[in-house]
mmCIF file with all atom_site columns, C-alpha atoms and ligand atoms in Angstrom:
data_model
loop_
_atom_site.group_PDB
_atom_site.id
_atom_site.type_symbol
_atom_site.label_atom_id
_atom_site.label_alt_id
_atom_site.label_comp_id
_atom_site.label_asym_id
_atom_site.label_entity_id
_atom_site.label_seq_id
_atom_site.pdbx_PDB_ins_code
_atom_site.Cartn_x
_atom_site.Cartn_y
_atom_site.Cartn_z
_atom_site.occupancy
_atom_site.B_iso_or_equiv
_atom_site.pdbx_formal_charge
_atom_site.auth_seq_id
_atom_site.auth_comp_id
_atom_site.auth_asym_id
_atom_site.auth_atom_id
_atom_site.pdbx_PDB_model_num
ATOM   1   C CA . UNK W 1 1   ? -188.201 179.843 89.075  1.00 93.00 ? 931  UNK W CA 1
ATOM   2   C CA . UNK W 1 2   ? -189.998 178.343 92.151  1.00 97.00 ? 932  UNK W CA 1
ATOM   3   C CA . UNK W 1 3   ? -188.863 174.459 92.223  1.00 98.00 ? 933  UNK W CA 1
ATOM   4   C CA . UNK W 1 4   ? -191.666 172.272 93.361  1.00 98.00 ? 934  UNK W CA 1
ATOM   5   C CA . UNK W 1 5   ? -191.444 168.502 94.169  1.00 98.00 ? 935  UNK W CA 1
ATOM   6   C CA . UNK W 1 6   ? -193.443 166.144 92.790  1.00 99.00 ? 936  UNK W CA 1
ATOM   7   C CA . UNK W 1 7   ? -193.641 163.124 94.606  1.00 99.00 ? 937  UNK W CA 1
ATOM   8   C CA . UNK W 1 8   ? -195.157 159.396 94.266  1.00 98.00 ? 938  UNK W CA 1
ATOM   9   C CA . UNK W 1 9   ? -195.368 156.643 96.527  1.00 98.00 ? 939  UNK W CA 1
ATOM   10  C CA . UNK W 1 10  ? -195.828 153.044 96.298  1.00 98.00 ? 940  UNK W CA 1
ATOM   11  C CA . UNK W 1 11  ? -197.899 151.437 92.696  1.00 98.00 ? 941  UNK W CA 1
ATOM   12  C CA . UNK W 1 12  ? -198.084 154.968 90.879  1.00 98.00 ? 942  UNK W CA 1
ATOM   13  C CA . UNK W 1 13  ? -195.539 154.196 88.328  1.00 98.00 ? 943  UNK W CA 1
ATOM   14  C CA . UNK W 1 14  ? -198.537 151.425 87.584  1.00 98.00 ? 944  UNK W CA 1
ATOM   15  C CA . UNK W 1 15  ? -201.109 153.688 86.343  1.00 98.00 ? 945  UNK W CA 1
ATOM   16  C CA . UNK W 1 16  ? -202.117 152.766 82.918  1.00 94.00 ? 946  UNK W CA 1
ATOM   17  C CA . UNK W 1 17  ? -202.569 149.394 84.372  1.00 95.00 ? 947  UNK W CA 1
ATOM   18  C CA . UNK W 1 18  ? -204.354 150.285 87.076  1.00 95.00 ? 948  UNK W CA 1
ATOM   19  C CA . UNK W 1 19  ? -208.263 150.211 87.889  1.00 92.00 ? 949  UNK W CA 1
ATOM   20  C CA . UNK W 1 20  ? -209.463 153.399 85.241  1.00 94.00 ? 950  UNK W CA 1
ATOM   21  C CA . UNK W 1 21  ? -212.572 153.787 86.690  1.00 93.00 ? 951  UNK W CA 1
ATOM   22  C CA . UNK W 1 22  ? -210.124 155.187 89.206  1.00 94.00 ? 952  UNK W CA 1
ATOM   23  C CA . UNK W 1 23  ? -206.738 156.467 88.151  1.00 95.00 ? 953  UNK W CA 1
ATOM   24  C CA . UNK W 1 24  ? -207.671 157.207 84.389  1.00 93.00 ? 954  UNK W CA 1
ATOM   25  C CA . UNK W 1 25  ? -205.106 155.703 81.623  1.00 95.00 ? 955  UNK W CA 1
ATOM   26  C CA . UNK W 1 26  ? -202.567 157.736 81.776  1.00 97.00 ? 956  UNK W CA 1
ATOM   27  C CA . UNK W 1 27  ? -198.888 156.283 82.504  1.00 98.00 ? 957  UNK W CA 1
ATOM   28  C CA . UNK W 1 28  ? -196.892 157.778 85.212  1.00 98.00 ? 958  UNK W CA 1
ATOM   29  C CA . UNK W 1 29  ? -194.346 159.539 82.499  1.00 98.00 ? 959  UNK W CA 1
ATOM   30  C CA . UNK W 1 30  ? -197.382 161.204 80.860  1.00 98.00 ? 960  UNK W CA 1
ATOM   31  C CA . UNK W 1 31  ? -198.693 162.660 84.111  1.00 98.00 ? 961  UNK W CA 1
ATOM   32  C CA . UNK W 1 32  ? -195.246 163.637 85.200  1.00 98.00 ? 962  UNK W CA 1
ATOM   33  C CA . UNK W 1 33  ? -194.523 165.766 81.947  1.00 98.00 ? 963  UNK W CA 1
ATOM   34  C CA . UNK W 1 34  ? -198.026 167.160 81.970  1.00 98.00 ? 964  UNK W CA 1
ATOM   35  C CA . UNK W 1 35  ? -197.649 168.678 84.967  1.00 98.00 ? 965  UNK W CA 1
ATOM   36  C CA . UNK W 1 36  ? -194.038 169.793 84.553  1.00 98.00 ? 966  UNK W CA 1
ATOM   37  C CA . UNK W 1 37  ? -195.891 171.844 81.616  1.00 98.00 ? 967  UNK W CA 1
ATOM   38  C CA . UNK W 1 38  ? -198.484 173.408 83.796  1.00 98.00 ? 968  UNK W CA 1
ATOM   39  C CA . UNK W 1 39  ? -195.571 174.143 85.997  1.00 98.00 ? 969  UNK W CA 1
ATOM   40  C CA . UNK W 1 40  ? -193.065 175.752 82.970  1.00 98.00 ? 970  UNK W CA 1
ATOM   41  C CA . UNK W 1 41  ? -196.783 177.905 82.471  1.00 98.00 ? 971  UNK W CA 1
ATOM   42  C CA . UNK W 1 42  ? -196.437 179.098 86.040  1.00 97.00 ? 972  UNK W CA 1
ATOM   43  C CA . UNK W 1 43  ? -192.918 180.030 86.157  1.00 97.00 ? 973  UNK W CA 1
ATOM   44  C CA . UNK W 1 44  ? -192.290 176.473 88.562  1.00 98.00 ? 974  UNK W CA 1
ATOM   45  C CA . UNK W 1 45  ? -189.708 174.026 87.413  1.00 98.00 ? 975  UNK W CA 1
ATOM   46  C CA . UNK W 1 46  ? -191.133 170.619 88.570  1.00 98.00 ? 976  UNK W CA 1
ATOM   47  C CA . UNK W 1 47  ? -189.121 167.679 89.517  1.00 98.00 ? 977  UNK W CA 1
ATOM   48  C CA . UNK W 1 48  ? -190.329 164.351 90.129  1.00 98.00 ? 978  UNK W CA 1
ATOM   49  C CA . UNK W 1 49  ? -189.505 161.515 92.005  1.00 98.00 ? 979  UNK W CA 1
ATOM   50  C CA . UNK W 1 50  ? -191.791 158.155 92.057  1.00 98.00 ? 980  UNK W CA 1
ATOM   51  C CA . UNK W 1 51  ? -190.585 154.869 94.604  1.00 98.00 ? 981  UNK W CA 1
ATOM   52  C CA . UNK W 1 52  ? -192.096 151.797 95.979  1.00 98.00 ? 982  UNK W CA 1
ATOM   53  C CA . UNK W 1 53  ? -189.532 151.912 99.013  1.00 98.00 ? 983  UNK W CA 1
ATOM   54  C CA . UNK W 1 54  ? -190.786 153.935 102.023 1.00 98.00 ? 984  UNK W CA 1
ATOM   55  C CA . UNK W 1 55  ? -186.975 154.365 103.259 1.00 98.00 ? 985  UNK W CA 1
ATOM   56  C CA . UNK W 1 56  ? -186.231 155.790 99.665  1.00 98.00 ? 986  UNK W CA 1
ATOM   57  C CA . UNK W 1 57  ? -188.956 158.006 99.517  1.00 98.00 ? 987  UNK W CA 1
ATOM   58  C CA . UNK W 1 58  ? -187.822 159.069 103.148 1.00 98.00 ? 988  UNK W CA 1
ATOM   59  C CA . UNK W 1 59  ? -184.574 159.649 102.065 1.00 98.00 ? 989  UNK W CA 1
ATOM   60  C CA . UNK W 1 60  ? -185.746 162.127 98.735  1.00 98.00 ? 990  UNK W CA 1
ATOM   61  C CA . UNK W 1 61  ? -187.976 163.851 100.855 1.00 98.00 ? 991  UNK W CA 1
ATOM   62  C CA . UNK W 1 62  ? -185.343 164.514 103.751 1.00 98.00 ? 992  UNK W CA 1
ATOM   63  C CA . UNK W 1 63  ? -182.352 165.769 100.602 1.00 98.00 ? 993  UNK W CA 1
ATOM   64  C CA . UNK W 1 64  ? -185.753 168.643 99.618  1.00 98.00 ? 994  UNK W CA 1
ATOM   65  C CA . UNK W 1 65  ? -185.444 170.488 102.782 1.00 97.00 ? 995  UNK W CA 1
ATOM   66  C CA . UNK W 1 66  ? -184.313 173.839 102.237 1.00 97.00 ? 996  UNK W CA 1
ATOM   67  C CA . UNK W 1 67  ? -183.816 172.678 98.563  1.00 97.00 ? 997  UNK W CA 1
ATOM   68  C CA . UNK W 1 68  ? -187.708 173.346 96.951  1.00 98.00 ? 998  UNK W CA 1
ATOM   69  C CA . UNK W 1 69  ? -190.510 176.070 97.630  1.00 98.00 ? 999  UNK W CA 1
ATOM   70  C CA . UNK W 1 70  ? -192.677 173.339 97.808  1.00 98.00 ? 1000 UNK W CA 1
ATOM   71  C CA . UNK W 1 71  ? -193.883 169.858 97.046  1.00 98.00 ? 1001 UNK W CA 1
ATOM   72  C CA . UNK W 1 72  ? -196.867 167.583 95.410  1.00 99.00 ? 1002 UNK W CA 1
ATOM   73  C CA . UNK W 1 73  ? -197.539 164.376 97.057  1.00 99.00 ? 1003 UNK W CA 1
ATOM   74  C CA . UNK W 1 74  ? -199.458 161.717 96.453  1.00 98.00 ? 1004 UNK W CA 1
ATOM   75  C CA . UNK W 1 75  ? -198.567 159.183 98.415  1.00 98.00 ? 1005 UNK W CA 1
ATOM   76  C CA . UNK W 1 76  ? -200.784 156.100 97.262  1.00 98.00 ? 1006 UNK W CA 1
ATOM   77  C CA . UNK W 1 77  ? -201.547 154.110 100.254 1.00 98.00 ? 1007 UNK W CA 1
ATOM   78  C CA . UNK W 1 78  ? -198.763 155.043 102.458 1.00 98.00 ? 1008 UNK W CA 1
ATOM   79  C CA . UNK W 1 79  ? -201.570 158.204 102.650 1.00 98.00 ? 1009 UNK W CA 1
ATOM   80  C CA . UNK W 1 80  ? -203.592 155.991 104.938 1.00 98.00 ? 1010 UNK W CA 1
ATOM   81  C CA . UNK W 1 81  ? -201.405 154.936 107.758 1.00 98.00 ? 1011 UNK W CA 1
ATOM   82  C CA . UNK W 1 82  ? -197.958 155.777 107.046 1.00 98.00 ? 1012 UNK W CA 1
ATOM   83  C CA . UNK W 1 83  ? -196.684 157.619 109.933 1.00 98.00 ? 1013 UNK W CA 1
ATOM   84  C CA . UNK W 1 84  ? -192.965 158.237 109.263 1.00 98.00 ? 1014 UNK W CA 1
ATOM   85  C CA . UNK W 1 85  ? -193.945 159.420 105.726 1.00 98.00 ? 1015 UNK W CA 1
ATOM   86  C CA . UNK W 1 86  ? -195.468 162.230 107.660 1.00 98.00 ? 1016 UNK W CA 1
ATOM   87  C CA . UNK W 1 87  ? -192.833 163.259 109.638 1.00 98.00 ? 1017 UNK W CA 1
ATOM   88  C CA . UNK W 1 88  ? -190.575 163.295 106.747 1.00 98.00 ? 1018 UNK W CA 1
ATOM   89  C CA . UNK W 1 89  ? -193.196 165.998 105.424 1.00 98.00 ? 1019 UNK W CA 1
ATOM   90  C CA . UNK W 1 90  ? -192.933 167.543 108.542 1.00 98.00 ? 1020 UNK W CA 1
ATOM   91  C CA . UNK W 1 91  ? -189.224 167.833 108.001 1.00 98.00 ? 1021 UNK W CA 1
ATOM   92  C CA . UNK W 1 92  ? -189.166 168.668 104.814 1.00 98.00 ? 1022 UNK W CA 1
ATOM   93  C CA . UNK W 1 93  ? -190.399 172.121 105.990 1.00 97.00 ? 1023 UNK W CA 1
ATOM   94  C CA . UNK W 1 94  ? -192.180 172.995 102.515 1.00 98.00 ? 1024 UNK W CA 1
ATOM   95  C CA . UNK W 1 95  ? -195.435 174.010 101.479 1.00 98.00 ? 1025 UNK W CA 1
ATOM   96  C CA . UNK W 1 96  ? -196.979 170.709 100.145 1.00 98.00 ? 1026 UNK W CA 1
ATOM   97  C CA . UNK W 1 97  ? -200.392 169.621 98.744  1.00 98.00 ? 1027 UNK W CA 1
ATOM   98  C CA . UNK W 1 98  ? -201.796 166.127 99.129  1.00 98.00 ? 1028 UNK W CA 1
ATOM   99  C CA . UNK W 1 99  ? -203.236 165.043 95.753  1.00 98.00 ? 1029 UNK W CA 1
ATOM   100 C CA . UNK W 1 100 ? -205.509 161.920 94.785  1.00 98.00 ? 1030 UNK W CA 1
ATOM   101 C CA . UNK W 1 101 ? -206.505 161.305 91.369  1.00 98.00 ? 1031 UNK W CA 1
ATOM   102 C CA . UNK W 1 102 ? -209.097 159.294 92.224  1.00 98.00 ? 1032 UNK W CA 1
ATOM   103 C CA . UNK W 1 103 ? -211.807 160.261 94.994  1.00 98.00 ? 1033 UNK W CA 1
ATOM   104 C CA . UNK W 1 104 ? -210.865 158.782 98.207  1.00 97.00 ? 1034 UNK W CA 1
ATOM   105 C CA . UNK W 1 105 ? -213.731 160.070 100.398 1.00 96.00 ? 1035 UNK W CA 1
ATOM   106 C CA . UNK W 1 106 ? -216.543 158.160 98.014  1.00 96.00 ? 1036 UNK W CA 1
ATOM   107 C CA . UNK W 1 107 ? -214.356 154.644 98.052  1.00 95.00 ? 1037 UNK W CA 1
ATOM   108 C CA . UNK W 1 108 ? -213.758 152.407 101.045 1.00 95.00 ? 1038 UNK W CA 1
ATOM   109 C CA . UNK W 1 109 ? -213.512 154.023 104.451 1.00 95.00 ? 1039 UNK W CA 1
ATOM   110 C CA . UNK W 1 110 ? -209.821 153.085 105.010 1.00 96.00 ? 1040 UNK W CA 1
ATOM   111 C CA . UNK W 1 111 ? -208.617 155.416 102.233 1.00 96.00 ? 1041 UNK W CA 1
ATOM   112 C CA . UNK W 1 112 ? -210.953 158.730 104.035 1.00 97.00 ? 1042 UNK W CA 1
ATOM   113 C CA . UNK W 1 113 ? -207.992 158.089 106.497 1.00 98.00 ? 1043 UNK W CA 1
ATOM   114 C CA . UNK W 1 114 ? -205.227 160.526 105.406 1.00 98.00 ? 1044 UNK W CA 1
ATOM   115 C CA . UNK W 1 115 ? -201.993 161.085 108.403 1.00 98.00 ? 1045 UNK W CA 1
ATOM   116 C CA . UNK W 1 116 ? -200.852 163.885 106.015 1.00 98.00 ? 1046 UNK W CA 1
ATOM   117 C CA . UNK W 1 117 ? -203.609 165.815 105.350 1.00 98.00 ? 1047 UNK W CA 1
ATOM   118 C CA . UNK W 1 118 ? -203.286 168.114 108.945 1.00 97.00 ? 1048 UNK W CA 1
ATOM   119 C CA . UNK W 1 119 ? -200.038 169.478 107.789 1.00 98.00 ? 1049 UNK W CA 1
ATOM   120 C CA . UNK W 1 120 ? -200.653 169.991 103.948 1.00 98.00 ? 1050 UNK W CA 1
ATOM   121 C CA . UNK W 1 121 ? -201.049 173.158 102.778 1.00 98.00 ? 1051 UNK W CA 1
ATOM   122 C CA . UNK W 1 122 ? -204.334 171.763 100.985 1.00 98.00 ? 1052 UNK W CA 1
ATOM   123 C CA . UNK W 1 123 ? -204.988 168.452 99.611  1.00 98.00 ? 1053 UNK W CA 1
ATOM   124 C CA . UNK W 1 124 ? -207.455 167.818 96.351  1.00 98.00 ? 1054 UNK W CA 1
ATOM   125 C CA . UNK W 1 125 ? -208.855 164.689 95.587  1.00 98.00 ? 1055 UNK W CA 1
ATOM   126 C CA . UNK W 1 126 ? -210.830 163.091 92.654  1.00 98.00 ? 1056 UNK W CA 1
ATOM   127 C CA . UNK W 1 127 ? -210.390 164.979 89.722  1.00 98.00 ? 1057 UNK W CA 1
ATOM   128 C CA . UNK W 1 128 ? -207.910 163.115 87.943  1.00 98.00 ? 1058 UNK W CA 1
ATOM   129 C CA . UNK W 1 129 ? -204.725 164.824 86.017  1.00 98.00 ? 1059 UNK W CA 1
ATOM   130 C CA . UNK W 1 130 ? -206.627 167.920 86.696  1.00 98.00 ? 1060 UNK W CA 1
ATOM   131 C CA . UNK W 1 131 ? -205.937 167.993 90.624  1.00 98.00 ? 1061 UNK W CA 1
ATOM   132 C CA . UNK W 1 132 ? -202.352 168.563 90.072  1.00 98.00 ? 1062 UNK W CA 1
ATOM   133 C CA . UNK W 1 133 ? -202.964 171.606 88.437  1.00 98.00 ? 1063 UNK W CA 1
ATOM   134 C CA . UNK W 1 134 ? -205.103 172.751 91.400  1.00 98.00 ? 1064 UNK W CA 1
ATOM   135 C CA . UNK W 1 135 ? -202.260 171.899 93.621  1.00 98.00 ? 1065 UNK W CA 1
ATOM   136 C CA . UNK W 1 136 ? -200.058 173.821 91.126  1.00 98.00 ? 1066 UNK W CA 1
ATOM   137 C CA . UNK W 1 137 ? -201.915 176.637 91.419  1.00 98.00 ? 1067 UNK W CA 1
ATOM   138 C CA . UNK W 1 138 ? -202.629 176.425 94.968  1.00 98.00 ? 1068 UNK W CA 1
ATOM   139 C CA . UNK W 1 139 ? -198.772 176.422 95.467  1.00 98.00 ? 1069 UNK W CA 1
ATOM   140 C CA . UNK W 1 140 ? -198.307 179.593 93.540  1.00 97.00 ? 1070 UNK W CA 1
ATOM   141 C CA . UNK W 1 141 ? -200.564 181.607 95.917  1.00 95.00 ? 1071 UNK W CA 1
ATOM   142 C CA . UNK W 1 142 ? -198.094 180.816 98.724  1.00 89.00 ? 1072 UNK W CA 1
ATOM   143 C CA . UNK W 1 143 ? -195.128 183.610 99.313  1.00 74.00 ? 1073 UNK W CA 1
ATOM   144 C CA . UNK W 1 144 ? -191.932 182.052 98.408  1.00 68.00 ? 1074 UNK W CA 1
ATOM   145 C CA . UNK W 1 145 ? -190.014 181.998 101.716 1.00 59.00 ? 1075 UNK W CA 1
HETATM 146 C C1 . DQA J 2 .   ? -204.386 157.230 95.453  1.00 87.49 ? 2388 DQA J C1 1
HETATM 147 C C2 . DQA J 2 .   ? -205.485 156.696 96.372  1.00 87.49 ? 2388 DQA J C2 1
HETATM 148 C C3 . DQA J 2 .   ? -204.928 155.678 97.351  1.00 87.49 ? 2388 DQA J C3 1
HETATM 149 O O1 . DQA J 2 .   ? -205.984 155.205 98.203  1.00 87.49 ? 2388 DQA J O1 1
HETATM 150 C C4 . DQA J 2 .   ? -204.349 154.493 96.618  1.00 87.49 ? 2388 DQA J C4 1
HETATM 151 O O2 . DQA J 2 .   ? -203.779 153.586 97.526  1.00 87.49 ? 2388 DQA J O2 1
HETATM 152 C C5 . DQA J 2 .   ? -203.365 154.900 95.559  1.00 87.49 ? 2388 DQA J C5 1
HETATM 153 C C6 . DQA J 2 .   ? -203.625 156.099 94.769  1.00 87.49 ? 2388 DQA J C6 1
HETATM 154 C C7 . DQA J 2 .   ? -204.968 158.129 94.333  1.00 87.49 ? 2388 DQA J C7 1
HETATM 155 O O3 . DQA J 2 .   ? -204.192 158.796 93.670  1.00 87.49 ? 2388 DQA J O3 1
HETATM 156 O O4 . DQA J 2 .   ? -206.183 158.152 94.138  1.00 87.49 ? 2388 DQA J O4 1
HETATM 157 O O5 . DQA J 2 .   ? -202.396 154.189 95.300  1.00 87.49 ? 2388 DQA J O5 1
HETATM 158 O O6 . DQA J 2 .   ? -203.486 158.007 96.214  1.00 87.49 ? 2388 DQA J O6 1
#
């Protein structure tokens, strides 16, 4: 089984109370077991991990090095200008796709700024629940290494 990260940074474990225009109504938990099922379908055991701390995200992502094929992240605002979340990426050595349920390009100009998106594998924005399938199965197309 491929073992794939999923990883959330700060205000995610919010959604459901969040704006739904944007982020939809789902609740953290119900996005995390969705996509562990879309992973189960691909033969990828999914593990997730959700913080509002930027050292303890740092921390997770540093212990997944050598540890998973690859990653999901959607790092929230830290996305926009949150440099050492980057080189903990960087780091982690993995295969990772930037995800955004909501569509950043279309919504204020700070969040078209990404300081991940150069070293993602891909990233997918905007299409809800949906784009972490896309990652899923963008993941799956990459040779284990
Ligand atoms: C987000 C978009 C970010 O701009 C925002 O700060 C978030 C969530 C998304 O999933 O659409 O917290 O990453």
């Amino acid at each position: 089984m491929r073992r794939i990260a999923l990883l959330h940074g700060p205000n995610l474990n919010m959604l459901g109370r969040r704006p739904s225009q944007h982020y939809g109504t789902l609740t953290l938990p119900e996005l995390e077991a969705r996509v562990r099922a879309w992973g189960e379908e691909r033969g990828m055991r999914v593990s997730p991990f959700q913080t509002n701390h930027e050292g303890a995200f740092l921390e997770h992502v540093h212990g997944l090095a050598g540890v998973v094929d690859g990653a999901i992240v959607n790092p929230g605002a830290w996305t926009h200008y949150q440099w050492s979340i980057r080189d903990a990426l960087e780091v982690m050595g993995a295969p990772f796709v930037e995800v955004h349920l909501s569509d950043v390009e279309a919504r204020e100009p700070h969040r078209r700024v990404s300081v991940v998106r150069d070293i993602a594998l891909a990233a997918v924005w905007g299409k809800g629940p949906d784009g972490y399938r896309d990652a899923l199965d963008l993941l799956a197309r990459e040779r284990p290494s």
